[in-house]
Amino acid sequence: MEARMTVRPGAGLFWLFIAGVMQGAFPLPMKFASKWKWEHLWGWYSLLAFVVLPFVLAWLTVPHLDQVYTKASSQALWSIAAFGILWGAGSVLYGLGIDALGMALGFSIMTALTTALGALVPLAVLTPDLLFRRSGVLIIAGNIVTIAGVAVCACAGEQRDRQRDKVGAPILGPARSFTAALIICIVAGALSAMFNFGYAFGEPLVRSATALGATRDDALNAVWLVMLPAGGLINLAYCAHLLRKNASADLLRRGGTVEWSSGAIMAVMWTGSVIVYGWGANALGRLGPTLGWSLWNAILIGTTVFCGLATREWQGVHGRPIRWLAAGIATLVTGMFVLGMGVE
């Protein structure tokens, strides 16, 4: 028998808060793995977060896992996998975007775009009856406010780079401009919205799992096991490309406890956040893919900005860039709450 969807707003908000904090803080260990290059840490993290942990969780929590996939339609499986591949490309660019613009600015810009697209498309496809009502107008308005916040943050970043000494600044490389880094973040944000599409349109697989005895929360692990490895392959392939291009495979041996544990902590925090997000979104019922997605991202943006400022990404910057950053972050968070309020 299929598990019925029970709406539990209090539990949903609690789990979304936990998920947002975990997701917002997961890149923090990247700052401490000094013996590895980006490709080493991201590759190790990707293997654990996108392949190993999803398999273990699905195997432990979803009864008759093999039958879940045989009973589901091939169209549903391929759709989820396709969303995973596109999201995986965005995930690679997410890592590069953090390296390019820093944790506070880069992560905030990418998350703003991901939130706007990830909320609007499921709204239009899954709940079209809300699109032209008051809630739909508010959600569209929230997207406009969110994009405005992206523009303000971009101005803050450009002014920051003009003001401060570039030595030690988090950039992709000497040949990369702020504009190039910003484009990377924008593309990453758009592609990363595919993650929520995989969740929102994974209902056929959830029904297959619940029919075989899984709870709705655990049934999502069957969705993650299709989507995350598909995206993980993109991440791992890119890391392998960099290892060959930079002839840096030998650096893996230099990794100590800090490097290996940093990647593992990132993986546990990221995958844990995804699982808990599923719990929170499920608890909101029909509104999960839109309201849950918006609130999750609003919370993680606040966490990300706090982490970025706490690790002194903006040290030495003063005056106008800081005021623009504060205005941009406030606009982003406002836009996301407008998105959330727009869903009935």
Tab-separated table of C-alpha atoms in Angstrom:
chain	number	residue	atom	x	y	z
A	1	MET	CA	0.000	0.000	0.000
A	2	GLU	CA	1.323	3.454	-0.833
A	3	ALA	CA	2.249	5.724	2.050
A	4	ARG	CA	-0.022	8.731	2.262
A	5	MET	CA	1.500	12.180	2.401
A	6	THR	CA	0.925	13.746	5.822
A	7	VAL	CA	1.448	17.483	6.226
A	8	ARG	CA	3.489	18.371	9.345
A	9	PRO	CA	4.541	22.040	9.060
A	10	GLY	CA	6.432	22.198	12.367
A	11	ALA	CA	8.540	19.150	11.595
A	12	GLY	CA	9.090	20.379	8.059
A	13	LEU	CA	10.465	23.732	9.190
A	14	PHE	CA	12.697	22.069	11.776
A	15	TRP	CA	14.238	19.628	9.297
A	16	LEU	CA	14.657	22.331	6.654
A	17	PHE	CA	16.557	24.477	9.149
A	18	ILE	CA	18.915	21.606	9.985
A	19	ALA	CA	19.346	20.795	6.288
A	20	GLY	CA	20.063	24.419	5.405
A	21	VAL	CA	22.764	24.785	8.045
A	22	MET	CA	24.443	21.544	6.962
A	23	GLN	CA	24.340	22.460	3.280
A	24	GLY	CA	25.558	26.000	3.860
A	25	ALA	CA	28.549	24.877	5.911
A	26	PHE	CA	29.597	21.792	3.933
A	27	PRO	CA	32.287	23.568	1.803
A	28	LEU	CA	34.050	24.927	4.895
A	29	PRO	CA	36.584	22.050	5.191
A	30	MET	CA	37.888	22.961	1.710
A	31	LYS	CA	39.781	25.805	3.362
A	32	PHE	CA	41.875	23.470	5.507
A	33	ALA	CA	42.980	20.781	3.016
A	34	SER	CA	46.161	22.627	2.037
A	35	LYS	CA	48.189	19.625	0.815
A	36	TRP	CA	45.757	18.779	-1.990
A	37	LYS	CA	44.644	20.591	-5.079
A	38	TRP	CA	40.962	21.133	-5.813
A	39	GLU	CA	40.650	17.973	-7.913
A	40	HIS	CA	41.914	15.719	-5.120
A	41	LEU	CA	39.555	16.982	-2.449
A	42	TRP	CA	36.539	17.321	-4.749
A	43	GLY	CA	37.114	13.878	-6.235
A	44	TRP	CA	37.325	12.185	-2.833
A	45	TYR	CA	34.282	14.096	-1.599
A	46	SER	CA	32.320	13.260	-4.772
A	47	LEU	CA	33.043	9.541	-4.520
A	48	LEU	CA	31.689	9.425	-0.986
A	49	ALA	CA	28.803	11.894	-1.287
A	50	PHE	CA	27.434	10.913	-4.691
A	51	VAL	CA	28.172	7.189	-4.909
A	52	VAL	CA	29.096	5.448	-1.649
A	53	LEU	CA	26.725	7.086	0.826
A	54	PRO	CA	23.614	7.022	-1.438
A	55	PHE	CA	24.152	3.305	-2.096
A	56	VAL	CA	24.610	2.478	1.587
A	57	LEU	CA	21.572	4.515	2.628
A	58	ALA	CA	19.305	3.048	-0.054
A	59	TRP	CA	20.466	-0.493	0.666
A	60	LEU	CA	19.805	-0.066	4.401
A	61	THR	CA	16.450	1.727	4.225
A	62	VAL	CA	14.549	0.660	1.086
A	63	PRO	CA	13.075	-2.867	1.178
A	64	HIS	CA	13.326	-4.904	-2.041
A	65	LEU	CA	15.478	-2.239	-3.658
A	66	ASP	CA	15.996	-4.187	-6.882
A	67	GLN	CA	12.236	-4.609	-7.339
A	68	VAL	CA	11.693	-0.878	-6.844
A	69	TYR	CA	13.613	-0.225	-10.044
A	70	THR	CA	12.151	-3.100	-12.038
A	71	LYS	CA	8.602	-1.958	-11.227
A	72	ALA	CA	9.296	1.696	-12.074
A	73	SER	CA	8.968	2.887	-15.670
A	74	SER	CA	12.116	3.327	-17.718
A	75	GLN	CA	10.997	6.870	-18.539
A	76	ALA	CA	10.971	7.797	-14.848
A	77	LEU	CA	14.414	6.294	-14.296
A	78	TRP	CA	15.952	7.984	-17.334
A	79	SER	CA	14.383	11.330	-16.428
A	80	ILE	CA	15.822	11.226	-12.929
A	81	ALA	CA	19.214	10.175	-14.298
A	82	ALA	CA	19.163	12.998	-16.867
A	83	PHE	CA	18.406	15.557	-14.176
A	84	GLY	CA	21.266	14.047	-12.216
A	85	ILE	CA	23.724	14.445	-15.088
A	86	LEU	CA	22.782	18.099	-15.610
A	87	TRP	CA	22.922	18.761	-11.898
A	88	GLY	CA	26.335	17.038	-11.797
A	89	ALA	CA	27.702	19.504	-14.328
A	90	GLY	CA	26.359	22.306	-12.168
A	91	SER	CA	27.956	20.731	-9.111
A	92	VAL	CA	31.386	20.812	-10.765
A	93	LEU	CA	30.902	24.473	-11.554
A	94	TYR	CA	29.685	25.050	-7.989
A	95	GLY	CA	33.045	23.931	-6.684
A	96	LEU	CA	34.863	26.140	-9.170
A	97	GLY	CA	32.545	29.036	-8.386
A	98	ILE	CA	33.366	28.866	-4.680
A	99	ASP	CA	37.056	28.857	-5.575
A	100	ALA	CA	36.518	31.786	-7.945
A	101	LEU	CA	34.425	34.227	-5.933
A	102	GLY	CA	34.726	32.953	-2.390
A	103	MET	CA	32.278	31.255	-0.086
A	104	ALA	CA	30.119	34.268	0.791
A	105	LEU	CA	29.703	35.735	-2.697
A	106	GLY	CA	30.047	32.778	-5.072
A	107	PHE	CA	27.897	30.371	-3.075
A	108	SER	CA	25.230	33.029	-2.527
A	109	ILE	CA	24.956	33.938	-6.219
A	110	MET	CA	24.747	30.311	-7.338
A	111	THR	CA	22.244	29.389	-4.660
A	112	ALA	CA	20.007	32.351	-5.511
A	113	LEU	CA	19.661	31.243	-9.135
A	114	THR	CA	19.249	27.611	-8.166
A	115	THR	CA	16.470	28.539	-5.757
A	116	ALA	CA	14.580	30.711	-8.222
A	117	LEU	CA	14.568	28.151	-11.040
A	118	GLY	CA	14.146	25.167	-8.743
A	119	ALA	CA	10.999	26.658	-7.231
A	120	LEU	CA	9.369	28.124	-10.348
A	121	VAL	CA	9.480	25.108	-12.676
A	122	PRO	CA	7.903	22.612	-10.236
A	123	LEU	CA	5.287	25.245	-9.437
A	124	ALA	CA	4.331	25.610	-13.102
A	125	VAL	CA	4.401	21.885	-13.898
A	126	LEU	CA	3.184	20.208	-10.710
A	127	THR	CA	0.830	22.874	-9.328
A	128	PRO	CA	-0.298	24.969	-12.326
A	129	ASP	CA	-3.515	25.851	-10.499
A	130	LEU	CA	-1.452	28.139	-8.245
A	131	LEU	CA	0.414	29.916	-11.019
A	132	PHE	CA	-2.140	32.654	-11.762
A	133	ARG	CA	-3.402	33.043	-8.228
A	134	ARG	CA	-2.007	35.332	-5.533
A	135	SER	CA	0.549	32.710	-4.588
A	136	GLY	CA	1.807	32.428	-8.154
A	137	VAL	CA	2.248	36.185	-8.459
A	138	LEU	CA	4.233	36.250	-5.210
A	139	ILE	CA	6.474	33.426	-6.389
A	140	ILE	CA	7.223	35.237	-9.650
A	141	ALA	CA	7.898	38.414	-7.658
A	142	GLY	CA	10.219	36.440	-5.417
A	143	ASN	CA	12.206	35.323	-8.434
A	144	ILE	CA	12.577	38.924	-9.590
A	145	VAL	CA	13.792	40.005	-6.147
A	146	THR	CA	16.216	37.077	-6.036
A	147	ILE	CA	17.764	37.945	-9.397
A	148	ALA	CA	18.066	41.565	-8.240
A	149	GLY	CA	19.998	40.305	-5.247
A	150	VAL	CA	22.337	38.429	-7.580
A	151	ALA	CA	23.068	41.666	-9.449
A	152	VAL	CA	23.786	43.571	-6.232
A	153	CYS	CA	26.143	40.835	-4.992
A	154	ALA	CA	27.930	40.888	-8.339
A	155	CYS	CA	28.518	44.633	-7.947
A	156	ALA	CA	29.847	44.044	-4.433
A	157	GLY	CA	32.309	41.450	-5.700
A	158	GLU	CA	33.577	43.660	-8.487
A	159	GLN	CA	34.121	46.542	-6.071
A	160	ARG	CA	35.853	44.217	-3.613
A	161	ASP	CA	38.337	43.100	-6.253
A	162	ARG	CA	39.066	46.698	-7.221
A	163	GLN	CA	39.710	47.703	-3.636
A	164	ARG	CA	41.749	44.956	-2.039
A	165	ASP	CA	45.167	43.547	-2.718
A	166	LYS	CA	44.785	40.612	-5.134
A	167	VAL	CA	47.524	38.551	-3.418
A	168	GLY	CA	45.847	35.586	-1.801
A	169	ALA	CA	42.442	36.403	-3.272
A	170	PRO	CA	40.328	33.334	-4.100
A	171	ILE	CA	40.418	33.317	-7.925
A	172	LEU	CA	40.436	30.610	-10.556
A	173	GLY	CA	43.736	31.698	-12.029
A	174	PRO	CA	45.650	34.730	-13.238
A	175	ALA	CA	43.959	34.655	-16.661
A	176	ARG	CA	40.410	34.553	-15.269
A	177	SER	CA	38.504	37.804	-14.821
A	178	PHE	CA	35.684	38.584	-12.445
A	179	THR	CA	33.301	38.408	-15.418
A	180	ALA	CA	34.447	34.873	-16.275
A	181	ALA	CA	34.064	33.798	-12.655
A	182	LEU	CA	30.586	35.341	-12.534
A	183	ILE	CA	29.531	33.477	-15.700
A	184	ILE	CA	30.697	30.204	-14.127
A	185	CYS	CA	28.536	30.920	-11.086
A	186	ILE	CA	25.460	31.791	-13.172
A	187	VAL	CA	25.678	28.613	-15.271
A	188	ALA	CA	26.319	26.575	-12.128
A	189	GLY	CA	23.233	28.014	-10.473
A	190	ALA	CA	20.989	27.251	-13.459
A	191	LEU	CA	22.184	23.665	-13.882
A	192	SER	CA	22.099	22.974	-10.166
A	193	ALA	CA	18.347	23.642	-10.144
A	194	MET	CA	18.042	20.271	-11.883
A	195	PHE	CA	18.583	18.689	-8.481
A	196	ASN	CA	15.162	19.822	-7.318
A	197	PHE	CA	13.649	18.718	-10.608
A	198	GLY	CA	14.913	15.214	-9.896
A	199	TYR	CA	13.236	15.309	-6.502
A	200	ALA	CA	10.034	16.962	-7.720
A	201	PHE	CA	9.569	14.600	-10.667
A	202	GLY	CA	10.758	11.476	-8.841
A	203	GLU	CA	7.301	10.670	-7.490
A	204	PRO	CA	6.826	7.526	-9.671
A	205	LEU	CA	9.906	5.992	-8.076
A	206	VAL	CA	8.734	7.014	-4.607
A	207	ARG	CA	5.392	5.306	-5.245
A	208	SER	CA	7.183	2.168	-6.378
A	209	ALA	CA	9.252	2.108	-3.184
A	210	THR	CA	6.358	2.812	-0.825
A	211	ALA	CA	4.293	0.085	-2.490
A	212	LEU	CA	7.044	-2.350	-1.500
A	213	GLY	CA	7.105	-1.265	2.135
A	214	ALA	CA	9.317	1.824	2.375
A	215	THR	CA	8.229	4.941	4.225
A	216	ARG	CA	7.935	8.119	2.151
A	217	ASP	CA	11.080	9.522	3.735
A	218	ASP	CA	13.088	6.366	3.087
A	219	ALA	CA	11.622	5.976	-0.405
A	220	LEU	CA	13.477	9.119	-1.452
A	221	ASN	CA	16.725	7.217	-0.999
A	222	ALA	CA	15.758	5.197	-4.081
A	223	VAL	CA	15.528	8.478	-6.015
A	224	TRP	CA	18.887	9.701	-4.703
A	225	LEU	CA	20.527	6.414	-5.708
A	226	VAL	CA	19.625	7.075	-9.347
A	227	MET	CA	20.248	10.813	-9.445
A	228	LEU	CA	23.346	11.292	-7.302
A	229	PRO	CA	25.616	8.700	-8.969
A	230	ALA	CA	24.589	10.068	-12.385
A	231	GLY	CA	25.749	13.505	-11.324
A	232	GLY	CA	28.689	12.043	-9.452
A	233	LEU	CA	30.090	10.543	-12.646
A	234	ILE	CA	30.389	14.054	-14.104
A	235	ASN	CA	32.221	15.243	-11.011
A	236	LEU	CA	34.579	12.269	-10.952
A	237	ALA	CA	35.271	12.508	-14.683
A	238	TYR	CA	36.204	16.162	-14.370
A	239	CYS	CA	38.471	15.470	-11.414
A	240	ALA	CA	40.160	12.657	-13.362
A	241	HIS	CA	40.670	15.065	-16.266
A	242	LEU	CA	42.385	17.550	-13.961
A	243	LEU	CA	44.565	14.856	-12.408
A	244	ARG	CA	45.812	13.910	-15.867
A	245	LYS	CA	46.110	17.472	-17.139
A	246	ASN	CA	48.025	18.679	-14.091
A	247	ALA	CA	49.938	15.410	-13.594
A	248	SER	CA	48.988	15.736	-9.951
A	249	ALA	CA	47.874	12.214	-9.042
A	250	ASP	CA	50.944	11.724	-6.853
A	251	LEU	CA	49.738	14.503	-4.566
A	252	LEU	CA	47.106	12.107	-3.225
A	253	ARG	CA	49.868	10.383	-1.279
A	254	ARG	CA	50.719	13.628	0.458
A	255	GLY	CA	47.255	13.952	1.856
A	256	GLY	CA	47.199	13.552	5.589
A	257	THR	CA	44.463	13.108	8.127
A	258	VAL	CA	43.235	16.656	7.548
A	259	GLU	CA	42.785	16.176	3.788
A	260	TRP	CA	41.096	12.769	3.924
A	261	SER	CA	38.873	13.709	6.849
A	262	SER	CA	37.964	17.069	5.263
A	263	GLY	CA	36.562	15.316	2.193
A	264	ALA	CA	34.718	12.799	4.359
A	265	ILE	CA	33.193	15.524	6.532
A	266	MET	CA	32.084	17.426	3.434
A	267	ALA	CA	30.431	14.269	2.087
A	268	VAL	CA	28.604	13.455	5.316
A	269	MET	CA	27.361	17.031	5.666
A	270	TRP	CA	26.264	17.305	2.033
A	271	THR	CA	24.540	13.927	1.778
A	272	GLY	CA	23.063	14.343	5.245
A	273	SER	CA	21.647	17.686	4.193
A	274	VAL	CA	20.007	16.125	1.140
A	275	ILE	CA	18.409	13.372	3.210
A	276	VAL	CA	17.130	15.822	5.812
A	277	TYR	CA	15.863	18.161	3.071
A	278	GLY	CA	13.782	15.275	1.772
A	279	TRP	CA	12.301	14.779	5.226
A	280	GLY	CA	11.456	18.468	5.526
A	281	ALA	CA	9.994	18.766	2.036
A	282	ASN	CA	7.915	15.610	2.523
A	283	ALA	CA	6.556	17.038	5.773
A	284	LEU	CA	5.227	20.052	3.831
A	285	GLY	CA	3.233	17.780	1.531
A	286	ARG	CA	2.236	19.182	-1.857
A	287	LEU	CA	4.184	22.367	-1.178
A	288	GLY	CA	7.490	20.603	-0.579
A	289	PRO	CA	9.158	21.109	-3.978
A	290	THR	CA	8.519	24.871	-3.892
A	291	LEU	CA	8.171	26.068	-0.303
A	292	GLY	CA	10.655	23.527	1.036
A	293	TRP	CA	13.207	24.268	-1.676
A	294	SER	CA	12.951	28.029	-1.124
A	295	LEU	CA	13.300	27.857	2.649
A	296	TRP	CA	16.160	25.347	2.490
A	297	ASN	CA	18.128	27.673	0.267
A	298	ALA	CA	17.295	30.776	2.301
A	299	ILE	CA	18.734	29.134	5.403
A	300	LEU	CA	21.826	27.810	3.662
A	301	ILE	CA	22.586	31.245	2.179
A	302	GLY	CA	22.596	32.758	5.661
A	303	THR	CA	24.878	29.980	6.865
A	304	THR	CA	27.187	30.399	3.885
A	305	VAL	CA	27.572	34.137	4.371
A	306	PHE	CA	28.332	33.644	8.053
A	307	CYS	CA	30.994	31.043	7.229
A	308	GLY	CA	32.540	33.236	4.543
A	309	LEU	CA	32.782	36.245	6.818
A	310	ALA	CA	34.027	34.132	9.728
A	311	THR	CA	36.889	32.799	7.596
A	312	ARG	CA	37.936	36.355	6.631
A	313	GLU	CA	37.173	36.249	2.916
A	314	TRP	CA	36.400	39.945	3.110
A	315	GLN	CA	39.247	40.871	5.436
A	316	GLY	CA	40.685	44.277	4.609
A	317	VAL	CA	37.618	45.292	2.600
A	318	HIS	CA	35.700	48.274	3.907
A	319	GLY	CA	33.224	50.941	2.978
A	320	ARG	CA	31.160	50.699	-0.173
A	321	PRO	CA	31.800	47.014	-1.100
A	322	ILE	CA	30.654	45.896	2.348
A	323	ARG	CA	27.510	48.010	2.111
A	324	TRP	CA	26.743	46.539	-1.313
A	325	LEU	CA	27.352	43.019	-0.010
A	326	ALA	CA	25.024	43.584	2.932
A	327	ALA	CA	22.353	44.990	0.622
A	328	GLY	CA	22.774	42.112	-1.818
A	329	ILE	CA	22.529	39.403	0.811
A	330	ALA	CA	19.506	41.090	2.366
A	331	THR	CA	17.856	41.236	-1.063
A	332	LEU	CA	18.603	37.566	-1.737
A	333	VAL	CA	17.163	36.434	1.562
A	334	THR	CA	14.116	38.679	1.080
A	335	GLY	CA	13.515	37.198	-2.358
A	336	MET	CA	13.643	33.678	-1.006
A	337	PHE	CA	11.190	34.404	1.756
A	338	VAL	CA	8.855	36.016	-0.784
A	339	LEU	CA	9.099	32.773	-2.766
A	340	GLY	CA	8.201	30.812	0.331
A	341	MET	CA	5.260	33.039	1.246
A	342	GLY	CA	3.923	32.774	-2.283
A	343	VAL	CA	3.050	29.120	-1.864
A	344	GLU	CA	-0.272	28.398	-0.193
